[in-house]
Coordinates of C-alpha atoms in Angstrom, one line a residue:
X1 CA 101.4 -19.5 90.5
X2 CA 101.1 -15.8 89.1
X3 CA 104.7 -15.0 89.9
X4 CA 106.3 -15.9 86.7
X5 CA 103.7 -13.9 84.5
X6 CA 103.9 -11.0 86.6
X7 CA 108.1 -11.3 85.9
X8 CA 107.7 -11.5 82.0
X9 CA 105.0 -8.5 82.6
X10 CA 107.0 -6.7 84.5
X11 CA 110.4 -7.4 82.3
X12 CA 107.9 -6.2 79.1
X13 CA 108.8 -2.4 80.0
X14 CA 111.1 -2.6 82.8
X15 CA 108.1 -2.0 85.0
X16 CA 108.1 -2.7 89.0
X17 CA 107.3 -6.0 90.1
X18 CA 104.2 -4.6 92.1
X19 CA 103.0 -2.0 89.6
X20 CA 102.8 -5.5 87.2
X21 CA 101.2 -7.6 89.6
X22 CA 98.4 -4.8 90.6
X23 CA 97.6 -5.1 86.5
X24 CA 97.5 -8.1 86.4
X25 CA 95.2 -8.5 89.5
X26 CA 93.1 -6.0 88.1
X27 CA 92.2 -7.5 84.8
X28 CA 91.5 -10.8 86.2
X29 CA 89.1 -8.9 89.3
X30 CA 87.8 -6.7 86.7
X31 CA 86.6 -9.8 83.7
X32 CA 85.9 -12.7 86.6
X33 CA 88.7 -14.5 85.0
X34 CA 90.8 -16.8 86.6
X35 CA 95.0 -17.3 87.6
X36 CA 95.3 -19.9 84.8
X37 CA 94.2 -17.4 82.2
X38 CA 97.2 -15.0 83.5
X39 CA 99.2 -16.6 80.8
X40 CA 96.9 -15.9 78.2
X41 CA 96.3 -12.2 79.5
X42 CA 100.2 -10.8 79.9
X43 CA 100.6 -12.1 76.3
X44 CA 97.7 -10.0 74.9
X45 CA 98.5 -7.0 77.1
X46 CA 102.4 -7.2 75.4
X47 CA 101.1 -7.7 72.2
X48 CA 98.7 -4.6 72.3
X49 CA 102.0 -2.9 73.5
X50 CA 103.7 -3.0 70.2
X51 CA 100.6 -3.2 68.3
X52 CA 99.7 0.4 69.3
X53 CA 100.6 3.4 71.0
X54 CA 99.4 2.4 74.5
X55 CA 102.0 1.3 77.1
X56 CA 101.4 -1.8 79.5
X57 CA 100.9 0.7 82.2
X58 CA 98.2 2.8 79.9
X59 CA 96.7 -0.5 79.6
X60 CA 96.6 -1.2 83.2
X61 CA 95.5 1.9 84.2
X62 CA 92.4 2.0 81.1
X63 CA 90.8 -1.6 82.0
X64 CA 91.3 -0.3 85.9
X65 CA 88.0 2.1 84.7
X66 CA 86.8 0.3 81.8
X67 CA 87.1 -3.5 82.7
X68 CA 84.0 -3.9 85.3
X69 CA 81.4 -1.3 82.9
X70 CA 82.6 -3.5 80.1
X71 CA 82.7 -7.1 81.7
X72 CA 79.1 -6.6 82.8
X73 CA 77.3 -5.7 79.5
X74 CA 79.3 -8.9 77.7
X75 CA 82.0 -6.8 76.0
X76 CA 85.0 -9.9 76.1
X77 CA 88.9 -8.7 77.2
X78 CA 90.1 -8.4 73.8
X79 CA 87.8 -6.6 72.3
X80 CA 88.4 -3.9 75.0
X81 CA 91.7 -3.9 74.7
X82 CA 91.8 -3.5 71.0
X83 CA 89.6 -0.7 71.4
X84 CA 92.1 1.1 73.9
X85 CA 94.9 0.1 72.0
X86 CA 93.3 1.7 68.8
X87 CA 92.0 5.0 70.6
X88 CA 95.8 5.9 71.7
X89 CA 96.6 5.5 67.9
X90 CA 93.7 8.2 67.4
X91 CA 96.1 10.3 69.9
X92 CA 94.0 9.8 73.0
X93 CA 95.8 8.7 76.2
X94 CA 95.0 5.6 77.2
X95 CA 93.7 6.8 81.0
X96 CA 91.6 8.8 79.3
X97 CA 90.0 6.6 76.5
X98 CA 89.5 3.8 79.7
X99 CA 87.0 6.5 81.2
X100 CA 85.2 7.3 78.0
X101 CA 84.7 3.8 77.7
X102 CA 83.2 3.1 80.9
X103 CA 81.2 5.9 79.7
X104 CA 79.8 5.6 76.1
X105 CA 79.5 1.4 77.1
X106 CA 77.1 2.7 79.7
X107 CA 75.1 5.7 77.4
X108 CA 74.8 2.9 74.8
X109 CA 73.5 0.2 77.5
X110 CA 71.3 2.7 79.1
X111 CA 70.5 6.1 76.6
X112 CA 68.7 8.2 78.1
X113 CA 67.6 12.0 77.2
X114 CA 69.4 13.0 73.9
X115 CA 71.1 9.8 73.4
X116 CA 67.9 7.9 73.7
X117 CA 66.4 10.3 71.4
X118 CA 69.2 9.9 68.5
X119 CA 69.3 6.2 69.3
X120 CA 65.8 5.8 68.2
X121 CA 65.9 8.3 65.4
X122 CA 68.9 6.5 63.6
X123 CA 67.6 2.9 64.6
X124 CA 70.8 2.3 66.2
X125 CA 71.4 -1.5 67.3
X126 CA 72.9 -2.1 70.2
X127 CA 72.2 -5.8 71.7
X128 CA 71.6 -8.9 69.1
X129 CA 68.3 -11.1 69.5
X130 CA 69.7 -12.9 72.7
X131 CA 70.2 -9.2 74.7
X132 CA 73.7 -8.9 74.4
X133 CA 75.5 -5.9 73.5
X134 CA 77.3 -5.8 70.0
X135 CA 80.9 -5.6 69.4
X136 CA 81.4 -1.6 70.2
X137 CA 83.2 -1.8 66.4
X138 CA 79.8 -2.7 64.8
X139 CA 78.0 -0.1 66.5
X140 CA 80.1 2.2 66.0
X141 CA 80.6 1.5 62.3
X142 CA 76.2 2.2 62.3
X143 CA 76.9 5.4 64.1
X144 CA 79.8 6.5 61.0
X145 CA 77.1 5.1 58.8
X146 CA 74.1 7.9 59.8
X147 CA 73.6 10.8 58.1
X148 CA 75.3 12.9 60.7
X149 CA 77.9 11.0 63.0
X150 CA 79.1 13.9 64.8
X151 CA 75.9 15.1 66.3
X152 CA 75.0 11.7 66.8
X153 CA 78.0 10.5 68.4
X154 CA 77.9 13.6 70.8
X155 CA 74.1 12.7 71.8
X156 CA 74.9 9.3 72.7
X157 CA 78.0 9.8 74.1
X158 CA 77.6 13.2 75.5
X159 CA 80.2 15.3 76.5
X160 CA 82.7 13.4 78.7
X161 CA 83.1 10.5 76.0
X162 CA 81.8 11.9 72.9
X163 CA 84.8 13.7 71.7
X164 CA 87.0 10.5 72.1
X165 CA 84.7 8.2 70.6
X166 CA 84.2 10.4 67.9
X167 CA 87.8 10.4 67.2
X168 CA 87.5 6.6 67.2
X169 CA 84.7 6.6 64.6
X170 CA 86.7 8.9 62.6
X171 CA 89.9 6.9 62.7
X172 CA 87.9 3.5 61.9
X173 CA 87.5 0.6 63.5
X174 CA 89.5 -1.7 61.4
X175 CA 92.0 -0.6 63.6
X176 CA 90.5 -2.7 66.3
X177 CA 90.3 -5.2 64.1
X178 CA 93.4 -5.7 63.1
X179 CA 94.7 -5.4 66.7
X180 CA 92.1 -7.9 68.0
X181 CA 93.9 -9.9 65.3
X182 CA 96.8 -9.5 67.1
X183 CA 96.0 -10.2 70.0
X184 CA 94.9 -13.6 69.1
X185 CA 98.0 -14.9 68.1
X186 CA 100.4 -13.2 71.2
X187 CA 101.3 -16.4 72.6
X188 CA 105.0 -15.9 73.8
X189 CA 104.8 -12.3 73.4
X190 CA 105.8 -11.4 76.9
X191 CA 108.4 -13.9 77.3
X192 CA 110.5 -12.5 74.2
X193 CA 109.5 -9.0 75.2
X194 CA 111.4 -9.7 78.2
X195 CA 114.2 -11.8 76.9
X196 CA 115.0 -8.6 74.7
X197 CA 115.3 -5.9 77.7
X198 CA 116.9 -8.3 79.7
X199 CA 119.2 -8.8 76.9
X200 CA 119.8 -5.2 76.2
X201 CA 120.1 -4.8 80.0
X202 CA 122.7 -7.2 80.3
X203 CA 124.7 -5.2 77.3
X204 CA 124.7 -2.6 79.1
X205 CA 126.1 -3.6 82.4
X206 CA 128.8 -5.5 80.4
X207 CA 129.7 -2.1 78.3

């Protein structure tokens, strides 16, 4: 049932049939989704493609680390993707906003020391009445808000994802926005991605 998603993913960026598959697998292991979502999923992931600088691979290889950290505090697929697809545009490599990700989801789930400390001082909001966890856009937009985001963003976050998500917060997050926008109407997306390098592949083999 997968196998003709996995071709249109594949055909995307000319990527190996296995290397699209393992993505594939891994976003639906990583968010509990199910094989009749797949659809749904390599349409979004093409979509954030040419919405942004991140490659399917990047992608693949960014909700690898980020999906299960985000999956289990409520953050939903596109969300997470937007955000990825919107830190690469902020010039950070998509590998490497997956991990600080994983990271500042899990300082801002669970602060401790200096993070607990600033997210006190600044009356940061994290969860909503019901316990779960904002969109990371609104938080961060409170953290760009304070009277010093830097130092605030770099207590939270710390080190390891602190520089990236500051970048982030500096960028904007309309950015995810306007992605996660995107993303909600990539039906198709896939299919013509494909249609056009099969298209240009089949030019060239006829030159």
């Amino acid at each position: 049932k997968m196998l003709p998603d996995v071709l249109n993913l594949a055909a995307t960026e000319g990527i190996g049939l296995s290397n699209a598959a393992g993505i594939a697998t891994g976003v639906l292991k990583g968010f509990g989704l199910s094989t009749a979502e797949l659809p749904e999923i390599v349409d979004k992931l093409a979509a954030a493609s040419i919405g942004s600088n991140a490659s399917v691979v990047g992608l693949g290889e960014a909700l690898r680390t980020a999906a299960p950290t985000a999956a289990g505090f409520g953050i939903e697929f596109d969300e997470l993707v937007a955000t990825i697809g919107a830190m690469t545009d902020a010039g950070i490599p998509a590998a490497s906003a997956g991990v600080a990700l994983s990271s500042a989801i899990a300082a801002l789930a669970l602060p401790a020391g200096q993070g607990e400390e600033a997210i006190q001082a600044m009356g940061l909001q994290v969860f909503d009445a019901t316990g779960k966890m904002l969109p990371l856009k609104d938080i961060l937009d409170q953290i760009k808000a304070s009277a010093d985001p830097a130092k605030n963003a770099m207590a939270i976050f710390g080190r390891t994802s602190g520089p990236d998500m500051l970048a982030l917060i500096n960028q904007g997050t309309p950015a995810i926005a306007d992605l996660e926008a995107k993303l909600g109407a990539a039906g198709g997306t896939a299919e013509r991605m494909g249609a056009v390098q099969m298209s240009g592949l089949n030019g060239a083999l006829e030159s």
